[in-house]
Amino acid sequence: NRDTVRRLVPLGLAVSATVILYTYAVQHTTAANAVLLVNSAPIYVAVLAPLLLGEPRARHTWFSLALAFTGMALMTDLARLDVQSGEVTGILAAALSGVGYGMAMLISRSLRGRISGLTQNLWSNGTIVLVLFPWALRAPGAAVASNLHLLIPLGIFSLGLSYLLYFQGLQRISAQQVSVVSLAEPVFGVLMGLVFFAEIPNAIGWIGAALILGSIALITR
């Protein structure tokens, strides 16, 4: 119906904005800046979900967020944060990507019971294709062909499977819980670095990972 479509359009635009802004941020500021700011989304969700969705505030929301952000700060090493003037646009893009990420969670949760997570995923990725198609046409064909082995898995796992599971999760648990659970991303990044690249985190990094996992266990109780 029309009301569902009126929610699907902003959902597709929110996901598109998140992807575009985060990609831009990674290219124009440090990875630590980008990761911390895009994952500011749970703050917006914690504030807005009870107001916009009528969700009861989870008992340990704020304490879980404090644990999670402390853990992320330890994992990403605050000493690497850089706010040089030349990176202002990248930092702003990362911050706005966090806003887009939070909005996508709230809109998806509002669609619970109306349409499936699969439909939301197809709609969102279809919107991304439409928005980015003009830029795709400008990419050199040779460059695209030589990087297909990276681009295809990136599309499948980063945009396809991850958002599908994410939307499916929002069908079953609150937006506040999903927002905190999504902060496990840097933990899995560390584990993948350990398995595939033999990158061993220092003790502080392991403490940060433990705090993030603790925050997830606390809010999902």
JSON list of C-alpha atoms in Angstrom, two decimals:
[
{"chain": "A", "resi": 1, "resn": "ASN", "atom": "CA", "xyz": [0.00, 0.00, 0.00]},
{"chain": "A", "resi": 2, "resn": "ARG", "atom": "CA", "xyz": [0.94, 3.65, -0.20]},
{"chain": "A", "resi": 3, "resn": "ASP", "atom": "CA", "xyz": [2.02, 3.93, 3.42]},
{"chain": "A", "resi": 4, "resn": "THR", "atom": "CA", "xyz": [4.46, 1.04, 2.98]},
{"chain": "A", "resi": 5, "resn": "VAL", "atom": "CA", "xyz": [5.90, 2.59, -0.18]},
{"chain": "A", "resi": 6, "resn": "ARG", "atom": "CA", "xyz": [6.25, 5.91, 1.64]},
{"chain": "A", "resi": 7, "resn": "ARG", "atom": "CA", "xyz": [8.48, 4.09, 4.13]},
{"chain": "A", "resi": 8, "resn": "LEU", "atom": "CA", "xyz": [10.38, 2.00, 1.58]},
{"chain": "A", "resi": 9, "resn": "VAL", "atom": "CA", "xyz": [11.54, 5.03, -0.41]},
{"chain": "A", "resi": 10, "resn": "PRO", "atom": "CA", "xyz": [13.22, 6.70, 2.61]},
{"chain": "A", "resi": 11, "resn": "LEU", "atom": "CA", "xyz": [14.65, 3.32, 3.62]},
{"chain": "A", "resi": 12, "resn": "GLY", "atom": "CA", "xyz": [16.35, 2.91, 0.24]},
{"chain": "A", "resi": 13, "resn": "LEU", "atom": "CA", "xyz": [17.64, 6.48, 0.36]},
{"chain": "A", "resi": 14, "resn": "ALA", "atom": "CA", "xyz": [18.91, 6.07, 3.95]},
{"chain": "A", "resi": 15, "resn": "VAL", "atom": "CA", "xyz": [20.84, 2.91, 3.06]},
{"chain": "A", "resi": 16, "resn": "SER", "atom": "CA", "xyz": [22.20, 4.55, -0.10]},
{"chain": "A", "resi": 17, "resn": "ALA", "atom": "CA", "xyz": [23.32, 7.62, 1.86]},
{"chain": "A", "resi": 18, "resn": "THR", "atom": "CA", "xyz": [25.00, 5.42, 4.48]},
{"chain": "A", "resi": 19, "resn": "VAL", "atom": "CA", "xyz": [26.95, 3.46, 1.87]},
{"chain": "A", "resi": 20, "resn": "ILE", "atom": "CA", "xyz": [27.99, 6.51, -0.18]},
{"chain": "A", "resi": 21, "resn": "LEU", "atom": "CA", "xyz": [28.97, 8.66, 2.80]},
{"chain": "A", "resi": 22, "resn": "TYR", "atom": "CA", "xyz": [30.89, 5.87, 4.54]},
{"chain": "A", "resi": 23, "resn": "THR", "atom": "CA", "xyz": [32.79, 5.03, 1.35]},
{"chain": "A", "resi": 24, "resn": "TYR", "atom": "CA", "xyz": [33.67, 8.70, 0.92]},
{"chain": "A", "resi": 25, "resn": "ALA", "atom": "CA", "xyz": [34.72, 8.96, 4.57]},
{"chain": "A", "resi": 26, "resn": "VAL", "atom": "CA", "xyz": [37.10, 6.00, 4.33]},
{"chain": "A", "resi": 27, "resn": "GLN", "atom": "CA", "xyz": [38.79, 7.69, 1.39]},
{"chain": "A", "resi": 28, "resn": "HIS", "atom": "CA", "xyz": [39.05, 11.13, 3.02]},
{"chain": "A", "resi": 29, "resn": "THR", "atom": "CA", "xyz": [39.81, 10.45, 6.67]},
{"chain": "A", "resi": 30, "resn": "THR", "atom": "CA", "xyz": [41.35, 7.73, 8.81]},
{"chain": "A", "resi": 31, "resn": "ALA", "atom": "CA", "xyz": [39.72, 4.34, 9.25]},
{"chain": "A", "resi": 32, "resn": "ALA", "atom": "CA", "xyz": [39.49, 5.00, 13.01]},
{"chain": "A", "resi": 33, "resn": "ASN", "atom": "CA", "xyz": [37.52, 8.20, 12.41]},
{"chain": "A", "resi": 34, "resn": "ALA", "atom": "CA", "xyz": [35.18, 6.51, 9.95]},
{"chain": "A", "resi": 35, "resn": "VAL", "atom": "CA", "xyz": [34.51, 3.43, 12.11]},
{"chain": "A", "resi": 36, "resn": "LEU", "atom": "CA", "xyz": [33.79, 5.40, 15.28]},
{"chain": "A", "resi": 37, "resn": "LEU", "atom": "CA", "xyz": [31.51, 7.94, 13.62]},
{"chain": "A", "resi": 38, "resn": "VAL", "atom": "CA", "xyz": [29.46, 5.58, 11.46]},
{"chain": "A", "resi": 39, "resn": "ASN", "atom": "CA", "xyz": [28.86, 3.50, 14.57]},
{"chain": "A", "resi": 40, "resn": "SER", "atom": "CA", "xyz": [27.38, 6.50, 16.36]},
{"chain": "A", "resi": 41, "resn": "ALA", "atom": "CA", "xyz": [24.06, 5.22, 14.95]},
{"chain": "A", "resi": 42, "resn": "PRO", "atom": "CA", "xyz": [23.03, 3.42, 18.18]},
{"chain": "A", "resi": 43, "resn": "ILE", "atom": "CA", "xyz": [22.92, 6.79, 19.97]},
{"chain": "A", "resi": 44, "resn": "TYR", "atom": "CA", "xyz": [20.30, 8.12, 17.55]},
{"chain": "A", "resi": 45, "resn": "VAL", "atom": "CA", "xyz": [18.38, 4.87, 17.77]},
{"chain": "A", "resi": 46, "resn": "ALA", "atom": "CA", "xyz": [18.42, 4.85, 21.58]},
{"chain": "A", "resi": 47, "resn": "VAL", "atom": "CA", "xyz": [17.04, 8.39, 21.64]},
{"chain": "A", "resi": 48, "resn": "LEU", "atom": "CA", "xyz": [14.51, 8.13, 18.81]},
{"chain": "A", "resi": 49, "resn": "ALA", "atom": "CA", "xyz": [13.19, 4.54, 18.95]},
{"chain": "A", "resi": 50, "resn": "PRO", "atom": "CA", "xyz": [11.03, 5.12, 22.06]},
{"chain": "A", "resi": 51, "resn": "LEU", "atom": "CA", "xyz": [9.73, 8.40, 20.56]},
{"chain": "A", "resi": 52, "resn": "LEU", "atom": "CA", "xyz": [9.10, 7.31, 16.96]},
{"chain": "A", "resi": 53, "resn": "LEU", "atom": "CA", "xyz": [8.40, 3.60, 17.33]},
{"chain": "A", "resi": 54, "resn": "GLY", "atom": "CA", "xyz": [6.97, 3.46, 20.83]},
{"chain": "A", "resi": 55, "resn": "GLU", "atom": "CA", "xyz": [9.59, 0.91, 21.85]},
{"chain": "A", "resi": 56, "resn": "PRO", "atom": "CA", "xyz": [10.14, 0.64, 25.60]},
{"chain": "A", "resi": 57, "resn": "ARG", "atom": "CA", "xyz": [13.68, 1.67, 26.35]},
{"chain": "A", "resi": 58, "resn": "ALA", "atom": "CA", "xyz": [15.78, -1.38, 27.09]},
{"chain": "A", "resi": 59, "resn": "ARG", "atom": "CA", "xyz": [16.76, -1.46, 30.74]},
{"chain": "A", "resi": 60, "resn": "HIS", "atom": "CA", "xyz": [20.50, -1.38, 30.12]},
{"chain": "A", "resi": 61, "resn": "THR", "atom": "CA", "xyz": [20.59, 0.64, 26.87]},
{"chain": "A", "resi": 62, "resn": "TRP", "atom": "CA", "xyz": [22.75, 3.51, 28.04]},
{"chain": "A", "resi": 63, "resn": "PHE", "atom": "CA", "xyz": [25.14, 1.36, 30.06]},
{"chain": "A", "resi": 64, "resn": "SER", "atom": "CA", "xyz": [25.47, -1.03, 27.10]},
{"chain": "A", "resi": 65, "resn": "LEU", "atom": "CA", "xyz": [26.26, 1.88, 24.80]},
{"chain": "A", "resi": 66, "resn": "ALA", "atom": "CA", "xyz": [28.87, 3.19, 27.23]},
{"chain": "A", "resi": 67, "resn": "LEU", "atom": "CA", "xyz": [30.55, -0.22, 27.35]},
{"chain": "A", "resi": 68, "resn": "ALA", "atom": "CA", "xyz": [30.40, -0.58, 23.57]},
{"chain": "A", "resi": 69, "resn": "PHE", "atom": "CA", "xyz": [31.87, 2.82, 22.76]},
{"chain": "A", "resi": 70, "resn": "THR", "atom": "CA", "xyz": [34.60, 2.38, 25.36]},
{"chain": "A", "resi": 71, "resn": "GLY", "atom": "CA", "xyz": [35.45, -0.91, 23.72]},
{"chain": "A", "resi": 72, "resn": "MET", "atom": "CA", "xyz": [35.47, 0.64, 20.25]},
{"chain": "A", "resi": 73, "resn": "ALA", "atom": "CA", "xyz": [37.72, 3.45, 21.47]},
{"chain": "A", "resi": 74, "resn": "LEU", "atom": "CA", "xyz": [40.19, 0.88, 22.81]},
{"chain": "A", "resi": 75, "resn": "MET", "atom": "CA", "xyz": [40.05, -1.24, 19.65]},
{"chain": "A", "resi": 76, "resn": "THR", "atom": "CA", "xyz": [40.50, 1.63, 17.20]},
{"chain": "A", "resi": 77, "resn": "ASP", "atom": "CA", "xyz": [43.12, 3.39, 19.37]},
{"chain": "A", "resi": 78, "resn": "LEU", "atom": "CA", "xyz": [42.07, 6.99, 20.03]},
{"chain": "A", "resi": 79, "resn": "ALA", "atom": "CA", "xyz": [45.67, 8.08, 19.47]},
{"chain": "A", "resi": 80, "resn": "ARG", "atom": "CA", "xyz": [45.08, 7.45, 15.76]},
{"chain": "A", "resi": 81, "resn": "LEU", "atom": "CA", "xyz": [42.10, 9.78, 15.56]},
{"chain": "A", "resi": 82, "resn": "ASP", "atom": "CA", "xyz": [42.89, 12.70, 13.29]},
{"chain": "A", "resi": 83, "resn": "VAL", "atom": "CA", "xyz": [40.90, 15.90, 12.93]},
{"chain": "A", "resi": 84, "resn": "GLN", "atom": "CA", "xyz": [43.22, 17.79, 10.61]},
{"chain": "A", "resi": 85, "resn": "SER", "atom": "CA", "xyz": [41.56, 20.52, 8.56]},
{"chain": "A", "resi": 86, "resn": "GLY", "atom": "CA", "xyz": [42.16, 18.60, 5.34]},
{"chain": "A", "resi": 87, "resn": "GLU", "atom": "CA", "xyz": [39.97, 15.76, 6.64]},
{"chain": "A", "resi": 88, "resn": "VAL", "atom": "CA", "xyz": [36.96, 17.80, 7.72]},
{"chain": "A", "resi": 89, "resn": "THR", "atom": "CA", "xyz": [34.84, 16.63, 4.80]},
{"chain": "A", "resi": 90, "resn": "GLY", "atom": "CA", "xyz": [35.70, 13.00, 5.50]},
{"chain": "A", "resi": 91, "resn": "ILE", "atom": "CA", "xyz": [34.84, 13.37, 9.19]},
{"chain": "A", "resi": 92, "resn": "LEU", "atom": "CA", "xyz": [31.56, 15.11, 8.33]},
{"chain": "A", "resi": 93, "resn": "ALA", "atom": "CA", "xyz": [30.68, 12.35, 5.85]},
{"chain": "A", "resi": 94, "resn": "ALA", "atom": "CA", "xyz": [31.40, 9.68, 8.47]},
{"chain": "A", "resi": 95, "resn": "ALA", "atom": "CA", "xyz": [29.19, 11.47, 11.01]},
{"chain": "A", "resi": 96, "resn": "LEU", "atom": "CA", "xyz": [26.35, 11.79, 8.49]},
{"chain": "A", "resi": 97, "resn": "SER", "atom": "CA", "xyz": [26.71, 8.12, 7.54]},
{"chain": "A", "resi": 98, "resn": "GLY", "atom": "CA", "xyz": [26.01, 7.33, 11.20]},
{"chain": "A", "resi": 99, "resn": "VAL", "atom": "CA", "xyz": [22.82, 9.37, 10.97]},
{"chain": "A", "resi": 100, "resn": "GLY", "atom": "CA", "xyz": [21.81, 7.50, 7.81]},
{"chain": "A", "resi": 101, "resn": "TYR", "atom": "CA", "xyz": [22.58, 4.16, 9.44]},
{"chain": "A", "resi": 102, "resn": "GLY", "atom": "CA", "xyz": [20.41, 5.03, 12.44]},
{"chain": "A", "resi": 103, "resn": "MET", "atom": "CA", "xyz": [17.54, 6.19, 10.21]},
{"chain": "A", "resi": 104, "resn": "ALA", "atom": "CA", "xyz": [17.70, 2.95, 8.22]},
{"chain": "A", "resi": 105, "resn": "MET", "atom": "CA", "xyz": [17.32, 0.95, 11.45]},
{"chain": "A", "resi": 106, "resn": "LEU", "atom": "CA", "xyz": [14.33, 2.99, 12.59]},
{"chain": "A", "resi": 107, "resn": "ILE", "atom": "CA", "xyz": [12.53, 2.84, 9.23]},
{"chain": "A", "resi": 108, "resn": "SER", "atom": "CA", "xyz": [13.16, -0.89, 8.84]},
{"chain": "A", "resi": 109, "resn": "ARG", "atom": "CA", "xyz": [11.82, -1.56, 12.32]},
{"chain": "A", "resi": 110, "resn": "SER", "atom": "CA", "xyz": [8.69, 0.47, 11.50]},
{"chain": "A", "resi": 111, "resn": "LEU", "atom": "CA", "xyz": [8.06, -1.92, 8.59]},
{"chain": "A", "resi": 112, "resn": "ARG", "atom": "CA", "xyz": [8.07, -4.98, 10.86]},
{"chain": "A", "resi": 113, "resn": "GLY", "atom": "CA", "xyz": [5.15, -7.26, 10.02]},
{"chain": "A", "resi": 114, "resn": "ARG", "atom": "CA", "xyz": [4.34, -5.39, 6.81]},
{"chain": "A", "resi": 115, "resn": "ILE", "atom": "CA", "xyz": [6.99, -6.67, 4.44]},
{"chain": "A", "resi": 116, "resn": "SER", "atom": "CA", "xyz": [9.81, -9.16, 4.83]},
{"chain": "A", "resi": 117, "resn": "GLY", "atom": "CA", "xyz": [13.45, -8.39, 5.42]},
{"chain": "A", "resi": 118, "resn": "LEU", "atom": "CA", "xyz": [14.18, -9.84, 1.97]},
{"chain": "A", "resi": 119, "resn": "THR", "atom": "CA", "xyz": [11.87, -7.33, 0.29]},
{"chain": "A", "resi": 120, "resn": "GLN", "atom": "CA", "xyz": [13.46, -4.49, 2.24]},
{"chain": "A", "resi": 121, "resn": "ASN", "atom": "CA", "xyz": [16.89, -5.70, 1.19]},
{"chain": "A", "resi": 122, "resn": "LEU", "atom": "CA", "xyz": [15.96, -5.95, -2.49]},
{"chain": "A", "resi": 123, "resn": "TRP", "atom": "CA", "xyz": [14.38, -2.49, -2.40]},
{"chain": "A", "resi": 124, "resn": "SER", "atom": "CA", "xyz": [17.37, -0.93, -0.64]},
{"chain": "A", "resi": 125, "resn": "ASN", "atom": "CA", "xyz": [19.95, -2.45, -2.94]},
{"chain": "A", "resi": 126, "resn": "GLY", "atom": "CA", "xyz": [17.84, -1.59, -5.96]},
{"chain": "A", "resi": 127, "resn": "THR", "atom": "CA", "xyz": [17.82, 2.03, -4.80]},
{"chain": "A", "resi": 128, "resn": "ILE", "atom": "CA", "xyz": [21.62, 1.95, -4.41]},
{"chain": "A", "resi": 129, "resn": "VAL", "atom": "CA", "xyz": [21.93, 0.68, -7.99]},
{"chain": "A", "resi": 130, "resn": "LEU", "atom": "CA", "xyz": [19.73, 3.50, -9.32]},
{"chain": "A", "resi": 131, "resn": "VAL", "atom": "CA", "xyz": [21.54, 6.18, -7.33]},
{"chain": "A", "resi": 132, "resn": "LEU", "atom": "CA", "xyz": [25.05, 5.04, -8.22]},
{"chain": "A", "resi": 133, "resn": "PHE", "atom": "CA", "xyz": [24.44, 3.91, -11.81]},
{"chain": "A", "resi": 134, "resn": "PRO", "atom": "CA", "xyz": [25.59, 7.23, -13.38]},
{"chain": "A", "resi": 135, "resn": "TRP", "atom": "CA", "xyz": [28.92, 6.95, -11.56]},
{"chain": "A", "resi": 136, "resn": "ALA", "atom": "CA", "xyz": [29.25, 3.28, -12.50]},
{"chain": "A", "resi": 137, "resn": "LEU", "atom": "CA", "xyz": [29.05, 4.23, -16.18]},
{"chain": "A", "resi": 138, "resn": "ARG", "atom": "CA", "xyz": [32.00, 6.60, -15.71]},
{"chain": "A", "resi": 139, "resn": "ALA", "atom": "CA", "xyz": [34.27, 3.92, -14.26]},
{"chain": "A", "resi": 140, "resn": "PRO", "atom": "CA", "xyz": [36.92, 2.62, -16.70]},
{"chain": "A", "resi": 141, "resn": "GLY", "atom": "CA", "xyz": [35.86, -0.78, -18.00]},
{"chain": "A", "resi": 142, "resn": "ALA", "atom": "CA", "xyz": [39.36, -2.21, -17.67]},
{"chain": "A", "resi": 143, "resn": "ALA", "atom": "CA", "xyz": [39.55, -1.18, -14.01]},
{"chain": "A", "resi": 144, "resn": "VAL", "atom": "CA", "xyz": [36.19, -2.80, -13.27]},
{"chain": "A", "resi": 145, "resn": "ALA", "atom": "CA", "xyz": [37.12, -6.02, -15.09]},
{"chain": "A", "resi": 146, "resn": "SER", "atom": "CA", "xyz": [40.45, -6.34, -13.32]},
{"chain": "A", "resi": 147, "resn": "ASN", "atom": "CA", "xyz": [38.81, -5.92, -9.91]},
{"chain": "A", "resi": 148, "resn": "LEU", "atom": "CA", "xyz": [35.74, -8.12, -10.35]},
{"chain": "A", "resi": 149, "resn": "HIS", "atom": "CA", "xyz": [37.23, -10.71, -8.01]},
{"chain": "A", "resi": 150, "resn": "LEU", "atom": "CA", "xyz": [36.99, -8.08, -5.26]},
{"chain": "A", "resi": 151, "resn": "LEU", "atom": "CA", "xyz": [33.87, -6.22, -6.35]},
{"chain": "A", "resi": 152, "resn": "ILE", "atom": "CA", "xyz": [31.61, -9.29, -6.55]},
{"chain": "A", "resi": 153, "resn": "PRO", "atom": "CA", "xyz": [32.33, -10.57, -3.00]},
{"chain": "A", "resi": 154, "resn": "LEU", "atom": "CA", "xyz": [32.09, -6.98, -1.75]},
{"chain": "A", "resi": 155, "resn": "GLY", "atom": "CA", "xyz": [28.60, -6.66, -3.21]},
{"chain": "A", "resi": 156, "resn": "ILE", "atom": "CA", "xyz": [27.45, -10.08, -2.01]},
{"chain": "A", "resi": 157, "resn": "PHE", "atom": "CA", "xyz": [28.72, -9.88, 1.56]},
{"chain": "A", "resi": 158, "resn": "SER", "atom": "CA", "xyz": [28.91, -6.16, 2.34]},
{"chain": "A", "resi": 159, "resn": "LEU", "atom": "CA", "xyz": [25.63, -5.05, 0.77]},
{"chain": "A", "resi": 160, "resn": "GLY", "atom": "CA", "xyz": [23.66, -8.20, 0.01]},
{"chain": "A", "resi": 161, "resn": "LEU", "atom": "CA", "xyz": [23.98, -10.74, 2.80]},
{"chain": "A", "resi": 162, "resn": "SER", "atom": "CA", "xyz": [24.83, -8.31, 5.61]},
{"chain": "A", "resi": 163, "resn": "TYR", "atom": "CA", "xyz": [21.80, -6.07, 5.02]},
{"chain": "A", "resi": 164, "resn": "LEU", "atom": "CA", "xyz": [19.53, -9.07, 4.51]},
{"chain": "A", "resi": 165, "resn": "LEU", "atom": "CA", "xyz": [20.46, -10.46, 7.93]},
{"chain": "A", "resi": 166, "resn": "TYR", "atom": "CA", "xyz": [20.26, -6.98, 9.41]},
{"chain": "A", "resi": 167, "resn": "PHE", "atom": "CA", "xyz": [16.71, -6.40, 8.14]},
{"chain": "A", "resi": 168, "resn": "GLN", "atom": "CA", "xyz": [15.68, -9.90, 9.22]},
{"chain": "A", "resi": 169, "resn": "GLY", "atom": "CA", "xyz": [16.96, -9.14, 12.70]},
{"chain": "A", "resi": 170, "resn": "LEU", "atom": "CA", "xyz": [14.89, -5.97, 12.87]},
{"chain": "A", "resi": 171, "resn": "GLN", "atom": "CA", "xyz": [11.80, -8.10, 12.22]},
{"chain": "A", "resi": 172, "resn": "ARG", "atom": "CA", "xyz": [12.41, -9.98, 15.47]},
{"chain": "A", "resi": 173, "resn": "ILE", "atom": "CA", "xyz": [14.11, -7.75, 18.05]},
{"chain": "A", "resi": 174, "resn": "SER", "atom": "CA", "xyz": [14.02, -4.07, 18.92]},
{"chain": "A", "resi": 175, "resn": "ALA", "atom": "CA", "xyz": [15.94, -1.41, 17.01]},
{"chain": "A", "resi": 176, "resn": "GLN", "atom": "CA", "xyz": [17.86, -0.61, 20.21]},
{"chain": "A", "resi": 177, "resn": "GLN", "atom": "CA", "xyz": [19.08, -4.19, 20.52]},
{"chain": "A", "resi": 178, "resn": "VAL", "atom": "CA", "xyz": [20.01, -4.42, 16.83]},
{"chain": "A", "resi": 179, "resn": "SER", "atom": "CA", "xyz": [21.92, -1.15, 17.00]},
{"chain": "A", "resi": 180, "resn": "VAL", "atom": "CA", "xyz": [24.13, -2.38, 19.84]},
{"chain": "A", "resi": 181, "resn": "VAL", "atom": "CA", "xyz": [24.58, -5.87, 18.39]},
{"chain": "A", "resi": 182, "resn": "SER", "atom": "CA", "xyz": [25.74, -4.28, 15.12]},
{"chain": "A", "resi": 183, "resn": "LEU", "atom": "CA", "xyz": [28.71, -2.86, 17.03]},
{"chain": "A", "resi": 184, "resn": "ALA", "atom": "CA", "xyz": [30.18, -6.37, 16.94]},
{"chain": "A", "resi": 185, "resn": "GLU", "atom": "CA", "xyz": [31.44, -5.45, 13.45]},
{"chain": "A", "resi": 186, "resn": "PRO", "atom": "CA", "xyz": [34.89, -4.27, 14.62]},
{"chain": "A", "resi": 187, "resn": "VAL", "atom": "CA", "xyz": [35.23, -7.42, 16.76]},
{"chain": "A", "resi": 188, "resn": "PHE", "atom": "CA", "xyz": [34.69, -9.65, 13.75]},
{"chain": "A", "resi": 189, "resn": "GLY", "atom": "CA", "xyz": [37.06, -7.41, 11.79]},
{"chain": "A", "resi": 190, "resn": "VAL", "atom": "CA", "xyz": [39.77, -8.13, 14.36]},
{"chain": "A", "resi": 191, "resn": "LEU", "atom": "CA", "xyz": [39.07, -11.86, 14.25]},
{"chain": "A", "resi": 192, "resn": "MET", "atom": "CA", "xyz": [39.21, -11.91, 10.44]},
{"chain": "A", "resi": 193, "resn": "GLY", "atom": "CA", "xyz": [42.47, -10.00, 10.54]},
{"chain": "A", "resi": 194, "resn": "LEU", "atom": "CA", "xyz": [43.81, -12.61, 12.94]},
{"chain": "A", "resi": 195, "resn": "VAL", "atom": "CA", "xyz": [42.69, -15.57, 10.83]},
{"chain": "A", "resi": 196, "resn": "PHE", "atom": "CA", "xyz": [43.48, -14.29, 7.33]},
{"chain": "A", "resi": 197, "resn": "PHE", "atom": "CA", "xyz": [46.35, -11.86, 7.87]},
{"chain": "A", "resi": 198, "resn": "ALA", "atom": "CA", "xyz": [47.93, -13.02, 11.15]},
{"chain": "A", "resi": 199, "resn": "GLU", "atom": "CA", "xyz": [47.26, -9.56, 12.63]},
{"chain": "A", "resi": 200, "resn": "ILE", "atom": "CA", "xyz": [47.38, -10.07, 16.38]},
{"chain": "A", "resi": 201, "resn": "PRO", "atom": "CA", "xyz": [45.70, -7.33, 18.47]},
{"chain": "A", "resi": 202, "resn": "ASN", "atom": "CA", "xyz": [47.46, -6.00, 21.55]},
{"chain": "A", "resi": 203, "resn": "ALA", "atom": "CA", "xyz": [46.09, -6.49, 25.06]},
{"chain": "A", "resi": 204, "resn": "ILE", "atom": "CA", "xyz": [44.09, -3.24, 24.92]},
{"chain": "A", "resi": 205, "resn": "GLY", "atom": "CA", "xyz": [42.46, -4.37, 21.69]},
{"chain": "A", "resi": 206, "resn": "TRP", "atom": "CA", "xyz": [41.35, -7.63, 23.31]},
{"chain": "A", "resi": 207, "resn": "ILE", "atom": "CA", "xyz": [39.94, -5.72, 26.29]},
{"chain": "A", "resi": 208, "resn": "GLY", "atom": "CA", "xyz": [38.00, -3.50, 23.88]},
{"chain": "A", "resi": 209, "resn": "ALA", "atom": "CA", "xyz": [36.57, -6.54, 22.09]},
{"chain": "A", "resi": 210, "resn": "ALA", "atom": "CA", "xyz": [35.52, -8.05, 25.43]},
{"chain": "A", "resi": 211, "resn": "LEU", "atom": "CA", "xyz": [33.73, -4.83, 26.41]},
{"chain": "A", "resi": 212, "resn": "ILE", "atom": "CA", "xyz": [31.80, -4.77, 23.12]},
{"chain": "A", "resi": 213, "resn": "LEU", "atom": "CA", "xyz": [30.76, -8.41, 23.48]},
{"chain": "A", "resi": 214, "resn": "GLY", "atom": "CA", "xyz": [29.78, -7.70, 27.10]},
{"chain": "A", "resi": 215, "resn": "SER", "atom": "CA", "xyz": [27.59, -4.78, 26.01]},
{"chain": "A", "resi": 216, "resn": "ILE", "atom": "CA", "xyz": [25.84, -7.03, 23.47]},
{"chain": "A", "resi": 217, "resn": "ALA", "atom": "CA", "xyz": [25.24, -9.76, 26.07]},
{"chain": "A", "resi": 218, "resn": "LEU", "atom": "CA", "xyz": [23.84, -7.17, 28.49]},
{"chain": "A", "resi": 219, "resn": "ILE", "atom": "CA", "xyz": [21.29, -5.54, 26.15]},
{"chain": "A", "resi": 220, "resn": "THR", "atom": "CA", "xyz": [20.10, -8.83, 24.62]},
{"chain": "A", "resi": 221, "resn": "ARG", "atom": "CA", "xyz": [19.31, -10.41, 27.99]}
]
